[in-house]
Amino acid sequence: MHYQLYVIELSKKVFTENRRFIEANPQFNGVVECLYVGMTSKTPAERFKQHKLGRLSKKGHNLSSPIVKKYGNMLRPSLYNHLNLTPMSRAEALKMEEQLALELRRKGYAVWFN
């Protein structure tokens, strides 16, 4: 199975309403966006839809991030398309997810990732 990364722009309300998000992003100055970085074996559009609908897996596991379900606005392909040019394994995608999230934080974004 191949994986790819995706980035979702979040409403800035997340930074005023979600304590864990605020604590994870002490560098955020409120100027640029709040983001969610994830990885998926589906298309980014399919994965975003799963988050927004609050989908459950066949085994009853929640497939939706509560942060994305409540605050997710839209996909930001310009922040991830360049990383999806070659197929990634799950392990590679997990590593790239963290690297992308930390890189975006260094650029001033407020970012949530798993």
PDB file of C-alpha atoms in Angstrom:
ATOM      1  CA  MET A   1       0.000   0.000   0.000  1.00  0.00           C
ATOM      2  CA  HIS A   2       1.223   3.493  -0.826  1.00  0.00           C
ATOM      3  CA  TYR A   3       0.743   6.596   1.275  1.00  0.00           C
ATOM      4  CA  GLN A   4       0.779  10.320   0.714  1.00  0.00           C
ATOM      5  CA  LEU A   5       0.734  13.461   2.806  1.00  0.00           C
ATOM      6  CA  TYR A   6      -1.945  16.124   3.036  1.00  0.00           C
ATOM      7  CA  VAL A   7      -2.347  19.492   4.763  1.00  0.00           C
ATOM      8  CA  ILE A   8      -5.654  20.973   5.883  1.00  0.00           C
ATOM      9  CA  GLU A   9      -6.116  24.618   6.728  1.00  0.00           C
ATOM     10  CA  LEU A  10      -7.940  25.053  10.033  1.00  0.00           C
ATOM     11  CA  SER A  11     -10.066  27.914  11.249  1.00  0.00           C
ATOM     12  CA  LYS A  12      -8.054  30.219  13.522  1.00  0.00           C
ATOM     13  CA  LYS A  13     -10.735  29.585  16.158  1.00  0.00           C
ATOM     14  CA  VAL A  14      -8.778  26.415  16.981  1.00  0.00           C
ATOM     15  CA  PHE A  15      -6.051  28.627  18.415  1.00  0.00           C
ATOM     16  CA  THR A  16      -8.428  30.315  20.823  1.00  0.00           C
ATOM     17  CA  GLU A  17     -10.631  27.322  21.682  1.00  0.00           C
ATOM     18  CA  ASN A  18      -8.377  24.254  21.853  1.00  0.00           C
ATOM     19  CA  ARG A  19      -5.930  24.238  24.769  1.00  0.00           C
ATOM     20  CA  ARG A  20      -3.858  21.295  23.444  1.00  0.00           C
ATOM     21  CA  PHE A  21      -3.462  22.982  20.056  1.00  0.00           C
ATOM     22  CA  ILE A  22      -2.365  26.235  21.714  1.00  0.00           C
ATOM     23  CA  GLU A  23       0.176  24.432  23.947  1.00  0.00           C
ATOM     24  CA  ALA A  24       1.620  22.568  20.940  1.00  0.00           C
ATOM     25  CA  ASN A  25       2.280  25.852  19.108  1.00  0.00           C
ATOM     26  CA  PRO A  26       3.910  28.402  21.436  1.00  0.00           C
ATOM     27  CA  GLN A  27       5.726  29.947  18.444  1.00  0.00           C
ATOM     28  CA  PHE A  28       2.487  30.974  16.689  1.00  0.00           C
ATOM     29  CA  ASN A  29       2.061  34.749  16.297  1.00  0.00           C
ATOM     30  CA  GLY A  30      -1.409  34.696  14.736  1.00  0.00           C
ATOM     31  CA  VAL A  31      -0.274  35.950  11.337  1.00  0.00           C
ATOM     32  CA  VAL A  32      -0.209  32.810   9.187  1.00  0.00           C
ATOM     33  CA  GLU A  33      -2.634  29.886   9.170  1.00  0.00           C
ATOM     34  CA  CYS A  34      -3.393  27.046  11.518  1.00  0.00           C
ATOM     35  CA  LEU A  35      -2.844  23.674   9.834  1.00  0.00           C
ATOM     36  CA  TYR A  36      -3.318  19.946  10.252  1.00  0.00           C
ATOM     37  CA  VAL A  37      -0.754  17.609   8.650  1.00  0.00           C
ATOM     38  CA  GLY A  38      -1.622  13.980   8.024  1.00  0.00           C
ATOM     39  CA  MET A  39      -0.865  10.955   5.887  1.00  0.00           C
ATOM     40  CA  THR A  40      -3.237   8.626   4.084  1.00  0.00           C
ATOM     41  CA  SER A  41      -3.515   5.680   1.730  1.00  0.00           C
ATOM     42  CA  LYS A  42      -6.528   7.426   0.168  1.00  0.00           C
ATOM     43  CA  THR A  43      -6.525  10.616  -1.871  1.00  0.00           C
ATOM     44  CA  PRO A  44      -6.209  13.784   0.226  1.00  0.00           C
ATOM     45  CA  ALA A  45      -9.747  14.755  -0.847  1.00  0.00           C
ATOM     46  CA  GLU A  46     -11.178  11.403   0.323  1.00  0.00           C
ATOM     47  CA  ARG A  47      -9.325  11.699   3.631  1.00  0.00           C
ATOM     48  CA  PHE A  48     -10.534  15.265   4.211  1.00  0.00           C
ATOM     49  CA  LYS A  49     -14.106  14.096   3.588  1.00  0.00           C
ATOM     50  CA  GLN A  50     -13.651  11.280   6.153  1.00  0.00           C
ATOM     51  CA  HIS A  51     -12.489  13.817   8.745  1.00  0.00           C
ATOM     52  CA  LYS A  52     -15.418  16.157   8.128  1.00  0.00           C
ATOM     53  CA  LEU A  53     -18.026  13.362   8.185  1.00  0.00           C
ATOM     54  CA  GLY A  54     -16.610  11.748  11.331  1.00  0.00           C
ATOM     55  CA  ARG A  55     -16.288   8.320   9.726  1.00  0.00           C
ATOM     56  CA  LEU A  56     -15.721   5.125  11.678  1.00  0.00           C
ATOM     57  CA  SER A  57     -13.741   2.124  10.440  1.00  0.00           C
ATOM     58  CA  LYS A  58     -15.376  -1.286  10.012  1.00  0.00           C
ATOM     59  CA  LYS A  59     -13.973  -2.133  13.453  1.00  0.00           C
ATOM     60  CA  GLY A  60     -15.516   0.979  14.986  1.00  0.00           C
ATOM     61  CA  HIS A  61     -12.343   3.071  15.238  1.00  0.00           C
ATOM     62  CA  ASN A  62     -12.714   6.809  14.735  1.00  0.00           C
ATOM     63  CA  LEU A  63     -11.143   7.817  11.406  1.00  0.00           C
ATOM     64  CA  SER A  64     -11.689  11.499  12.052  1.00  0.00           C
ATOM     65  CA  SER A  65      -9.536  13.970  13.927  1.00  0.00           C
ATOM     66  CA  PRO A  66     -11.807  16.029  16.204  1.00  0.00           C
ATOM     67  CA  ILE A  67      -9.726  19.102  15.358  1.00  0.00           C
ATOM     68  CA  VAL A  68     -10.254  18.663  11.612  1.00  0.00           C
ATOM     69  CA  LYS A  69     -13.918  17.746  12.016  1.00  0.00           C
ATOM     70  CA  LYS A  70     -14.610  20.954  13.945  1.00  0.00           C
ATOM     71  CA  TYR A  71     -12.103  23.406  12.446  1.00  0.00           C
ATOM     72  CA  GLY A  72     -11.072  22.016   9.036  1.00  0.00           C
ATOM     73  CA  ASN A  73     -11.659  24.466   6.183  1.00  0.00           C
ATOM     74  CA  MET A  74      -9.900  23.154   3.082  1.00  0.00           C
ATOM     75  CA  LEU A  75      -6.969  21.219   1.700  1.00  0.00           C
ATOM     76  CA  ARG A  76      -3.752  23.163   1.019  1.00  0.00           C
ATOM     77  CA  PRO A  77      -2.158  21.192  -1.875  1.00  0.00           C
ATOM     78  CA  SER A  78       0.560  23.796  -2.449  1.00  0.00           C
ATOM     79  CA  LEU A  79       2.037  22.731   0.911  1.00  0.00           C
ATOM     80  CA  TYR A  80       2.176  18.987   0.161  1.00  0.00           C
ATOM     81  CA  ASN A  81       1.862  18.128  -3.556  1.00  0.00           C
ATOM     82  CA  HIS A  82       5.633  18.286  -4.080  1.00  0.00           C
ATOM     83  CA  LEU A  83       6.085  15.545  -1.463  1.00  0.00           C
ATOM     84  CA  ASN A  84       3.656  13.117  -3.121  1.00  0.00           C
ATOM     85  CA  LEU A  85       5.523  12.710  -6.412  1.00  0.00           C
ATOM     86  CA  THR A  86       6.809   9.256  -5.490  1.00  0.00           C
ATOM     87  CA  PRO A  87       4.889   6.564  -3.569  1.00  0.00           C
ATOM     88  CA  MET A  88       5.786   6.211   0.121  1.00  0.00           C
ATOM     89  CA  SER A  89       5.540   3.307   2.526  1.00  0.00           C
ATOM     90  CA  ARG A  90       3.629   3.837   5.768  1.00  0.00           C
ATOM     91  CA  ALA A  91       6.899   4.255   7.685  1.00  0.00           C
ATOM     92  CA  GLU A  92       8.219   6.793   5.181  1.00  0.00           C
ATOM     93  CA  ALA A  93       4.949   8.736   5.258  1.00  0.00           C
ATOM     94  CA  LEU A  94       4.910   8.828   9.071  1.00  0.00           C
ATOM     95  CA  LYS A  95       8.435  10.249   9.083  1.00  0.00           C
ATOM     96  CA  MET A  96       7.612  12.775   6.355  1.00  0.00           C
ATOM     97  CA  GLU A  97       4.425  13.813   8.170  1.00  0.00           C
ATOM     98  CA  GLU A  98       6.421  14.812  11.237  1.00  0.00           C
ATOM     99  CA  GLN A  99       9.143  16.496   9.171  1.00  0.00           C
ATOM    100  CA  LEU A 100       6.602  18.544   7.223  1.00  0.00           C
ATOM    101  CA  ALA A 101       4.717  19.547  10.383  1.00  0.00           C
ATOM    102  CA  LEU A 102       7.900  20.704  12.113  1.00  0.00           C
ATOM    103  CA  GLU A 103       9.082  22.549   8.988  1.00  0.00           C
ATOM    104  CA  LEU A 104       5.758  24.393   8.789  1.00  0.00           C
ATOM    105  CA  ARG A 105       6.007  25.298  12.491  1.00  0.00           C
ATOM    106  CA  ARG A 106       9.472  26.738  11.863  1.00  0.00           C
ATOM    107  CA  LYS A 107       7.884  28.900   9.159  1.00  0.00           C
ATOM    108  CA  GLY A 108       5.434  30.316  11.716  1.00  0.00           C
ATOM    109  CA  TYR A 109       2.375  28.165  11.114  1.00  0.00           C
ATOM    110  CA  ALA A 110       0.453  26.624  13.995  1.00  0.00           C
ATOM    111  CA  VAL A 111       0.357  22.896  13.222  1.00  0.00           C
ATOM    112  CA  TRP A 112      -1.334  19.791  14.597  1.00  0.00           C
ATOM    113  CA  PHE A 113      -0.189  16.292  13.631  1.00  0.00           C
ATOM    114  CA  ASN A 114      -0.328  12.854  15.227  1.00  0.00           C
TER     115      ASN A 114
END
